[in-house]
Amino acid sequence: MITTEDLTRKFGTLVAVDNLNIEIKEGDVYGFLGPNGAGKTTTIRMLATLIKPTSGTACIMGFDVRNEPNRARRAIGIMPERPGFYEEMSGRKQLRFYGEFYKIPREKLDPRIEELMDKVGMSRFIDANIK
């Protein structure tokens, strides 16, 4: 279940999401439709705990995205519009991005990235941008 109450996100003076109230029950299929700049991506980013709301609340399966982001994150899956690789990021930054999303501590994450890149023979490409 996903619920929001007066969920708002501002970027300076721009109000990207303004007092959004939704309730999506378990098993429902829901889509965000609207023109560019309507707040669809910002809403998803708040629900995914990637950015914090300016005000209001959002809960995923009962877990508040602001106060319990790790628990909320474990309850969701995200399918981005574009592939999961960002061409402007190096392989290292890409792997760190996903590792940090799952709250893997940096002191464990960096050695693990090195280990995996060695294992697949890609170490020399780790700092090159993804193409």
XYZ file of C-alpha atoms in Angstrom:
131
model
C 0.000 0.000 0.000
C 1.208 3.493 -0.846
C -0.282 6.547 0.811
C 0.584 10.214 0.697
C -0.874 13.054 2.688
C -0.266 16.633 1.579
C 3.027 15.498 -0.003
C 4.904 18.547 -1.255
C 8.317 19.122 -2.805
C 9.755 22.541 -3.579
C 12.963 23.428 -5.370
C 13.567 26.996 -4.269
C 10.441 28.890 -5.284
C 9.315 26.171 -7.731
C 6.603 23.913 -6.316
C 7.157 20.609 -8.133
C 4.571 18.595 -6.163
C 1.808 20.432 -4.311
C -0.116 18.693 -1.508
C -0.478 15.308 -3.226
C -2.945 12.928 -1.575
C -3.141 9.378 -2.929
C -3.951 5.918 -1.648
C -2.885 2.924 -3.696
C -4.009 -0.384 -2.245
C -2.028 -3.599 -2.495
C -2.642 -5.227 -5.882
C -3.707 -2.004 -7.600
C -1.912 -0.860 -10.731
C -1.346 2.869 -10.904
C 0.271 5.133 -13.490
C 1.458 8.725 -13.341
C 0.394 10.589 -16.470
C 0.894 14.257 -17.209
C 2.866 16.820 -19.173
C 6.537 17.593 -18.613
C 7.016 19.439 -15.350
C 3.847 18.065 -13.736
C 5.782 16.434 -10.873
C 5.618 12.770 -11.912
C 9.336 12.065 -11.572
C 9.650 14.133 -8.406
C 6.806 12.136 -6.834
C 8.429 8.827 -7.755
C 11.795 10.043 -6.432
C 10.178 10.947 -3.101
C 8.385 7.590 -2.885
C 11.662 5.816 -3.695
C 13.417 7.785 -0.917
C 15.827 9.377 -3.404
C 14.780 12.888 -2.325
C 13.006 14.090 0.803
C 9.632 15.790 0.724
C 9.574 19.448 1.705
C 6.432 18.710 3.722
C 3.686 16.149 4.064
C 4.026 12.399 4.450
C 4.393 9.334 2.273
C 4.258 5.720 3.417
C 5.184 2.541 1.562
C 3.630 -0.580 3.121
C 3.264 1.440 6.333
C 6.880 2.674 6.390
C 7.326 6.448 6.365
C 9.741 7.408 3.564
C 11.233 10.202 5.658
C 11.606 8.398 9.004
C 12.074 4.788 7.824
C 13.693 5.105 4.379
C 15.572 1.792 4.543
C 12.441 -0.171 5.380
C 10.399 1.682 2.751
C 13.104 1.059 0.142
C 13.110 -2.678 0.832
C 9.359 -2.789 0.155
C 9.571 -1.364 -3.382
C 10.987 -2.063 -6.812
C 11.582 0.582 -9.453
C 11.672 0.256 -13.228
C 13.192 3.465 -14.617
C 12.086 4.900 -17.946
C 15.576 4.655 -19.363
C 18.075 1.835 -18.829
C 19.745 1.571 -15.449
C 23.087 2.805 -16.748
C 23.876 6.478 -16.875
C 26.328 7.395 -19.617
C 27.555 10.452 -17.725
C 28.763 8.232 -14.859
C 31.813 5.995 -14.669
C 31.398 2.344 -13.816
C 32.689 3.042 -10.307
C 30.199 5.883 -9.768
C 27.397 3.738 -11.187
C 28.128 0.881 -8.798
C 28.512 3.282 -5.867
C 25.154 4.879 -6.757
C 23.333 1.556 -6.505
C 25.334 0.446 -3.476
C 24.551 3.675 -1.640
C 20.893 3.354 -2.637
C 20.872 0.092 -0.690
C 22.828 1.713 2.182
C 25.950 -0.430 1.813
C 28.627 1.322 3.901
C 31.396 2.889 1.782
C 34.094 0.958 3.673
C 32.464 -2.293 2.465
C 31.264 -1.018 -0.887
C 34.525 0.182 -2.449
C 36.486 -3.040 -1.783
C 33.544 -5.088 -3.071
C 33.419 -3.037 -6.281
C 37.156 -3.632 -6.796
C 36.762 -7.351 -6.113
C 33.885 -7.761 -8.559
C 35.581 -5.749 -11.296
C 38.726 -7.881 -10.917
C 36.630 -11.035 -11.041
C 35.045 -10.087 -14.385
C 38.223 -8.604 -15.872
C 36.892 -5.041 -16.073
C 39.166 -3.243 -13.575
C 40.891 -1.156 -16.231
C 37.521 0.304 -17.299
C 36.147 1.125 -13.830
C 36.723 4.876 -14.124
C 35.557 5.197 -17.739
C 32.052 6.468 -18.455
C 29.487 3.814 -19.341
C 28.684 3.611 -23.052
